[in-house]
mmCIF file of C-alpha atoms in Angstrom:
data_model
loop_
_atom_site.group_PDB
_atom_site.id
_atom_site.type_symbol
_atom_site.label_atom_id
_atom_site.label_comp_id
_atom_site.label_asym_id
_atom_site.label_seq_id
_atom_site.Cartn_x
_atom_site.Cartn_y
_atom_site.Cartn_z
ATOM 1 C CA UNK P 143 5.925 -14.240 4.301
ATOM 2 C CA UNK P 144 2.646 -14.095 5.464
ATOM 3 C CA UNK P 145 0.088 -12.816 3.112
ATOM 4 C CA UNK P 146 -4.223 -11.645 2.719
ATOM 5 C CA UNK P 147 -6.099 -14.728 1.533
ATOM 6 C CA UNK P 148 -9.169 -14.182 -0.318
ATOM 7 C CA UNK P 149 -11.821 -16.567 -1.654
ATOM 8 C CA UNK P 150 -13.328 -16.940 -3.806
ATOM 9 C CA UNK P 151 -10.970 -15.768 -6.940
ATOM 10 C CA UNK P 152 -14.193 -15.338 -8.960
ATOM 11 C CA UNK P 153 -17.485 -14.699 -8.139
ATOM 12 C CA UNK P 154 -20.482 -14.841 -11.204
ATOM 13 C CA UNK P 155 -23.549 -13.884 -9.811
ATOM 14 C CA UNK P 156 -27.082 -13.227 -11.213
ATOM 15 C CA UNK P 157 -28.231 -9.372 -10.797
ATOM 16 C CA UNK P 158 -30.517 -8.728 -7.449
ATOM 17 C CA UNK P 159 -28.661 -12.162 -5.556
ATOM 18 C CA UNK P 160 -26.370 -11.602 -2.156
ATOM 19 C CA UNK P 161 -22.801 -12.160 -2.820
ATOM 20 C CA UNK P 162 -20.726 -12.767 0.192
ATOM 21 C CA UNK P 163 -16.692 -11.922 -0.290
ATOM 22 C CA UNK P 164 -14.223 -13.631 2.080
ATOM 23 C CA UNK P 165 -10.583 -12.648 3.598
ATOM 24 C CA UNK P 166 -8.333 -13.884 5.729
ATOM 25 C CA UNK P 167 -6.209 -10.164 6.543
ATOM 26 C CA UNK P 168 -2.769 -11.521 8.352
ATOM 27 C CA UNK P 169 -2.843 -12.997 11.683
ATOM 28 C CA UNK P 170 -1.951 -9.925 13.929
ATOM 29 C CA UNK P 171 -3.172 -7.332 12.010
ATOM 30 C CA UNK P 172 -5.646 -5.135 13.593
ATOM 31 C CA UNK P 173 -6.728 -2.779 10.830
ATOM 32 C CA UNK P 174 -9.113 -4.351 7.717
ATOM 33 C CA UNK P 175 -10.018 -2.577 4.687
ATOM 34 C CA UNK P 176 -12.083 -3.424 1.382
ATOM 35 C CA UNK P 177 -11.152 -1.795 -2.087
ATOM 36 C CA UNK P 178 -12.238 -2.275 -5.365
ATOM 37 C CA UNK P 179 -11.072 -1.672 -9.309
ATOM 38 C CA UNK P 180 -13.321 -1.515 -12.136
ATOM 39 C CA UNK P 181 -11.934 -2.871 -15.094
ATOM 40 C CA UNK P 182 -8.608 -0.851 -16.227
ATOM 41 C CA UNK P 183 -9.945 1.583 -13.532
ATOM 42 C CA UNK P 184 -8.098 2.721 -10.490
ATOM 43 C CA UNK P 185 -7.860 0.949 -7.108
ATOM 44 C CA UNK P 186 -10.942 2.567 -4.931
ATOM 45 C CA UNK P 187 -11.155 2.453 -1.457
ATOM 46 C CA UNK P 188 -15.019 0.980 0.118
ATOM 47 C CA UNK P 189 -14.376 0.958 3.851
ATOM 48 C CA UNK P 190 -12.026 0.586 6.474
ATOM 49 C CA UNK P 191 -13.068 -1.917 10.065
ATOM 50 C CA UNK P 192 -11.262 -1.377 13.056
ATOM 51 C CA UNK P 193 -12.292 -2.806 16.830
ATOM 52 C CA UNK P 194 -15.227 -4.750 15.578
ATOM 53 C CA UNK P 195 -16.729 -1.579 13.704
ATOM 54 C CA UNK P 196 -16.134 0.658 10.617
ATOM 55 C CA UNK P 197 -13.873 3.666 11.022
ATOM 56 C CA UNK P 198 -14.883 5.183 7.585
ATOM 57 C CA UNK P 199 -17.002 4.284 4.427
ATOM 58 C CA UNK P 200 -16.481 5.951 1.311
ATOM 59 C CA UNK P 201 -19.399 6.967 -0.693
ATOM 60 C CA UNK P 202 -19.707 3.647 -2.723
ATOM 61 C CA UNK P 203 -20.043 1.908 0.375
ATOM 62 C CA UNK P 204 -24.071 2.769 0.727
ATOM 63 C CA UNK P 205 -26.829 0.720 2.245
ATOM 64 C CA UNK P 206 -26.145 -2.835 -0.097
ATOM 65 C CA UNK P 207 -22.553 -3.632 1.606
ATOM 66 C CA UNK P 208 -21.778 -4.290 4.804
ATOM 67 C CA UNK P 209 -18.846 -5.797 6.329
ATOM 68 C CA UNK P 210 -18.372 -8.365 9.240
ATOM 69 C CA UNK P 211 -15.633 -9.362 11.064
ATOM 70 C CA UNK P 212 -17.897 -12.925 12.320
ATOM 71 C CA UNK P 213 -14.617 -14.812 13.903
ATOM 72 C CA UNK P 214 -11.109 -13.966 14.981
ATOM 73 C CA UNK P 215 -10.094 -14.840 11.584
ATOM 74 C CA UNK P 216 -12.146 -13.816 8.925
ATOM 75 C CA UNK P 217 -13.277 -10.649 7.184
ATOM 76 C CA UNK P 218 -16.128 -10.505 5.230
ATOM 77 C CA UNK P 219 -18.015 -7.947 2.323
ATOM 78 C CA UNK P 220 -21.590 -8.517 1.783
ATOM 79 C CA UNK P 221 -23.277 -7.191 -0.967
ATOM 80 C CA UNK P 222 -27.218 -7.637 -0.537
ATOM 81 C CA UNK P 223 -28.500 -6.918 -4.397
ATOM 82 C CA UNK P 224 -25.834 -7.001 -6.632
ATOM 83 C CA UNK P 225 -26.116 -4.565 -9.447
ATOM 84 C CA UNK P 226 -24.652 -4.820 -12.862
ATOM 85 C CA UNK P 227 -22.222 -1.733 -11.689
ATOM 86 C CA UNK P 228 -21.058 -3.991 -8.974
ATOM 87 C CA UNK P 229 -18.644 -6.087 -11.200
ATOM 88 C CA UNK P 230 -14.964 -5.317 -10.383
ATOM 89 C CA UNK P 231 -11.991 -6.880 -8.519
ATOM 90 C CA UNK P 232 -12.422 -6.805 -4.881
ATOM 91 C CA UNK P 233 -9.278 -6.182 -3.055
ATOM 92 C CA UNK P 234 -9.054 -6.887 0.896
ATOM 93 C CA UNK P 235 -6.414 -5.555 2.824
ATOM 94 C CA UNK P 236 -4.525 -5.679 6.106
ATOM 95 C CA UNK P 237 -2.200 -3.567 8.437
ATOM 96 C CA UNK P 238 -0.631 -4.278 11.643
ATOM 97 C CA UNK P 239 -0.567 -0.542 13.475
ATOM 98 C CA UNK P 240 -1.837 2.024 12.827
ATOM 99 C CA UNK P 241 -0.053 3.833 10.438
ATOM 100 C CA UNK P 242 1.550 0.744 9.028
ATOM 101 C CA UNK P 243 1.592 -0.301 5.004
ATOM 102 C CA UNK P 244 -1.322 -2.288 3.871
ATOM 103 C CA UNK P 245 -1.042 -5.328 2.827
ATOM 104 C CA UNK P 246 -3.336 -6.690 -0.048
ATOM 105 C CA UNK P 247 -5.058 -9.878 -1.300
ATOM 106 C CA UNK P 248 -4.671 -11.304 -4.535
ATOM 107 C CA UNK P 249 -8.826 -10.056 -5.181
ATOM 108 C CA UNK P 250 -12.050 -11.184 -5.778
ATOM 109 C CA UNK P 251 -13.255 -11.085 -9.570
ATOM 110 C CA UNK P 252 -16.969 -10.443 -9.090
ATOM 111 C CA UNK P 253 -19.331 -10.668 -12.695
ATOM 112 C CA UNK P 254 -22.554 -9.659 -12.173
ATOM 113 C CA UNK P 255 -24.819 -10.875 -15.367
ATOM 114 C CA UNK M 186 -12.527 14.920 -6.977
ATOM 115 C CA UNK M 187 -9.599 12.923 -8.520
ATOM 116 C CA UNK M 188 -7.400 13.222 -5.323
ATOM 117 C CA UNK M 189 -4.456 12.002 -6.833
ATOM 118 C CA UNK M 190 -3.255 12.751 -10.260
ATOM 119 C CA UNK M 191 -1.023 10.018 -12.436
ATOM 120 C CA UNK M 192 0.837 10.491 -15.652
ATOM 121 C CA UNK M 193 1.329 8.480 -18.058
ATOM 122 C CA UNK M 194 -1.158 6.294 -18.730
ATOM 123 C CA UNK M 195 1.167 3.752 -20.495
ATOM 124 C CA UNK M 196 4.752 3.797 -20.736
ATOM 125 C CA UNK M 197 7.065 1.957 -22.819
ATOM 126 C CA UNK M 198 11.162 1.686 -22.545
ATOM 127 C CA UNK M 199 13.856 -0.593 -23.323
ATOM 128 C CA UNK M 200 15.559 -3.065 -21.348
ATOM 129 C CA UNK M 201 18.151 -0.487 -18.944
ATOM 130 C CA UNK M 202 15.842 2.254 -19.724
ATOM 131 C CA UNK M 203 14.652 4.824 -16.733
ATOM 132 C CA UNK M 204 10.669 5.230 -16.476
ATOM 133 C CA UNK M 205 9.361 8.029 -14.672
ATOM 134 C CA UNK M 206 5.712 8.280 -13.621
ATOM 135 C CA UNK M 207 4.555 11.263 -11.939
ATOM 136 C CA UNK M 208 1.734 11.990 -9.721
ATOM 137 C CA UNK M 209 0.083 15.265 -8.013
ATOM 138 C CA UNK M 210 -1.866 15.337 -5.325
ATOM 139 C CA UNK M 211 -4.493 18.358 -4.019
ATOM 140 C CA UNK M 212 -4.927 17.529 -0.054
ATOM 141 C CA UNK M 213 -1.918 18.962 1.847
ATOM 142 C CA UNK M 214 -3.223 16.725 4.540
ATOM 143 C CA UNK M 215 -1.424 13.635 3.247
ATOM 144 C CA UNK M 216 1.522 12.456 4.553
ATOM 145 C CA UNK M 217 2.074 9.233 3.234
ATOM 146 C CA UNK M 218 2.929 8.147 -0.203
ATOM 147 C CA UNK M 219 2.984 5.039 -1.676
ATOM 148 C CA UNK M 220 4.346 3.249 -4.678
ATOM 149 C CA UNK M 221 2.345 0.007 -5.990
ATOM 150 C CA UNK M 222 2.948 -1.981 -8.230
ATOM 151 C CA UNK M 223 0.329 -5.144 -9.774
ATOM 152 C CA UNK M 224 0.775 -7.389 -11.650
ATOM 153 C CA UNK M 225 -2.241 -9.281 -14.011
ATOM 154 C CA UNK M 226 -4.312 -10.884 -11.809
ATOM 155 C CA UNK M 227 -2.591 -10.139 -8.540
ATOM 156 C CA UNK M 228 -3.566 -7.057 -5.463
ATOM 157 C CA UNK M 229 -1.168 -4.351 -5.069
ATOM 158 C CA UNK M 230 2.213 -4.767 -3.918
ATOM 159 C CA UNK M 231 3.670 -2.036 -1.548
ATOM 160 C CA UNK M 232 6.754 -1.291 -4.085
ATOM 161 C CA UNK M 233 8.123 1.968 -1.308
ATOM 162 C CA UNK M 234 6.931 4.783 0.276
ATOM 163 C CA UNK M 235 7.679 8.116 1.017
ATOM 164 C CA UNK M 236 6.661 10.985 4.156
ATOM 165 C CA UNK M 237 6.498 14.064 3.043
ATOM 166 C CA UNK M 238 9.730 15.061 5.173
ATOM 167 C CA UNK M 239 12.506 13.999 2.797
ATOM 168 C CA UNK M 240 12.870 14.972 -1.012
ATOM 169 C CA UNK M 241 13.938 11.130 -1.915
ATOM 170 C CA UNK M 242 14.440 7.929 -0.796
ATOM 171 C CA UNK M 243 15.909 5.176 -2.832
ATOM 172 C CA UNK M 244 15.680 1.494 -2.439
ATOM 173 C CA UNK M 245 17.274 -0.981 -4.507
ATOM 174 C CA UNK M 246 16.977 0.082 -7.977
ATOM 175 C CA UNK M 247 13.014 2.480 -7.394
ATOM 176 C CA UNK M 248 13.762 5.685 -6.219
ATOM 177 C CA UNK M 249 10.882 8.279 -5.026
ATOM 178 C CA UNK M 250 11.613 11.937 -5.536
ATOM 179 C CA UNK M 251 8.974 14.086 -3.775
ATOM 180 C CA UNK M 252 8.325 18.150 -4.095
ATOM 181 C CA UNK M 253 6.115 19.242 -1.431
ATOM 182 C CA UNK M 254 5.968 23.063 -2.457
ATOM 183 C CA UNK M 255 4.707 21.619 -5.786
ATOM 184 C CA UNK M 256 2.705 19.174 -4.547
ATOM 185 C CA UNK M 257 4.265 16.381 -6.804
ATOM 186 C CA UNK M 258 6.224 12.730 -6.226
ATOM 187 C CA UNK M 259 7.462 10.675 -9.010
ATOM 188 C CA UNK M 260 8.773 7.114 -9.385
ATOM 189 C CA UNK M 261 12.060 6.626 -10.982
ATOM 190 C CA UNK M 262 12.729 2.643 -11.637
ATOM 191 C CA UNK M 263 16.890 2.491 -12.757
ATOM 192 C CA UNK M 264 18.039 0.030 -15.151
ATOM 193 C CA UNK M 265 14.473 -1.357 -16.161
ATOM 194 C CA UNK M 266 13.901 -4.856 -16.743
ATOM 195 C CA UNK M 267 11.010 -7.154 -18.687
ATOM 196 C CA UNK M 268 10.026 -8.596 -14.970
ATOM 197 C CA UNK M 269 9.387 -4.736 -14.213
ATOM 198 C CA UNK M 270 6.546 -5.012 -16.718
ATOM 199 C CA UNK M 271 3.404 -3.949 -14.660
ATOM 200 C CA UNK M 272 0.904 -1.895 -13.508
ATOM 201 C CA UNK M 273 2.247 0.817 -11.271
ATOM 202 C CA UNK M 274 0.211 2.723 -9.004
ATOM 203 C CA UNK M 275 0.495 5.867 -6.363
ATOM 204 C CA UNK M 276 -1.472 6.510 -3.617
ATOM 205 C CA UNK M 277 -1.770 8.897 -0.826
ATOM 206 C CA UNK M 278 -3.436 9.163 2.276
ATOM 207 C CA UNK M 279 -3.355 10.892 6.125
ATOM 208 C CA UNK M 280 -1.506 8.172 8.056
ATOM 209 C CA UNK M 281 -1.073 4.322 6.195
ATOM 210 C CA UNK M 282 -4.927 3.960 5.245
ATOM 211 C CA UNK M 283 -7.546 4.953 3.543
ATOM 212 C CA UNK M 284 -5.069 5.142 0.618
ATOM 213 C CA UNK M 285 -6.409 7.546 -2.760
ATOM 214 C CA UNK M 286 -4.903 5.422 -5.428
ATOM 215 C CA UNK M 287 -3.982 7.085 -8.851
ATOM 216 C CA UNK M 288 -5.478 5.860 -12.029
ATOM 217 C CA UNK M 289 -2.251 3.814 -12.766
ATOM 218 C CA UNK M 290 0.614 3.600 -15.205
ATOM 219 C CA UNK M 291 1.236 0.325 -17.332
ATOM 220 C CA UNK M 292 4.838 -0.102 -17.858
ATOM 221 C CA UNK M 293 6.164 -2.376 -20.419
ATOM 222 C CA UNK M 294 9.860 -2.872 -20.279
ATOM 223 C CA UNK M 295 11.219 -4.350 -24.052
ATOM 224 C CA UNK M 296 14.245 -6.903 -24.154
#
């Protein structure tokens, strides 16, 4: 079954440093989206990319992140000066049309110190 | 805003057991709702979904009940096992995406 890739599994980066989080959504999916879950938190979603640009942000998605779609297969989360507030899992996921489940990565751990 | 409401936080049975976990929602926008579960170290797995034009739907041994007056769905999982032992979430959204996850339920299922 084909399934969301992400690297790395865990991230440890110093405070202020870019951190760049990488996906591989499933092949003919046209619909990308990044979440995130604080520790024993609950699943949040960041932003959703569809057609090359971002169909909605949520409000923790401000000026630091951005996302990038740079090839046909990959699906990127920048996060330009990682904060202390910014360590969580990083979830991408995937759907085919609209309307369609997503499908989720296995995350990226990121520790800021 | 805590768009989706989940209860219990934890949840223990025994092996053949019934857990139910409930969840409320506020926007009568939604129309989709989603069971997860996750496991330690893994994303969300789509367990089965619901629309908000049938009362239940059942597959295998998870069963959805939904109450759209009341705004409520629960998850029923029949004849629990140890490998059900997880983190179960719901979500709900206007079409499949931008999903508004609950704050989860950790099941633990005992032999």
């Amino acid at each position: 079954e084909p399934e969301v890739t992400q690297t790395p599994s865990h991230q440890v980066t110093q405070m202020g440093q870019e951190v760049i989080l990488r996906c591989v959504p499933i092949s003919n999916h046209l619909y990308f989206y990044w979440y995130r879950q604080i520790l024993g938190q609950k699943v949040e979603f960041l932003v959703s990319f569809y057609n090359n640009e971002i169909s909605e942000k949520s409000e923790i998605f401000d000026d630091q992140f951005s996302v990038e779609r740079p090839d046909g297969s990959n699906f990127t989360l920048k996060i330009r000066s990682t904060k202390l507030e910014d360590s969580a899992m990083y979830f991408c996921a995937s759907s085919g049309l609209d309307n369609s489940p997503l499908h989720f990565g296995n995350g990226t751990r990121l520790t800021v110190t | 805003q805590q768009q989706v409401k989940q209860s219990p936080q934890s949840l223990i049975v025994q092996k053949g057991g019934i857990p139910i976990i409930n969840c409320a929602y506020e926007n009568t926008a939604f129309d989709y709702f989603p069971w997860y579960q996750q496991f330690p170290g893994k994303g969300p797995a789509l367990l089965i979904a619901i629309r908000p034009d049938v009362s239940e739907k059942k597959e295998g041994r998870f069963t959805i009940s939904f109450n759209k007056s009341a705004k409520q769905f629960s998850l029923h999982i029949m004849d629990s096992q140890p490998g059900d032992s997880a983190t179960y979430f719901c979500a709900a959204s206007t079409g499949a995406n931008n999903l508004f996850f609950g704050t989860g339920t950790r099941l633990t299922v005992i032999p």
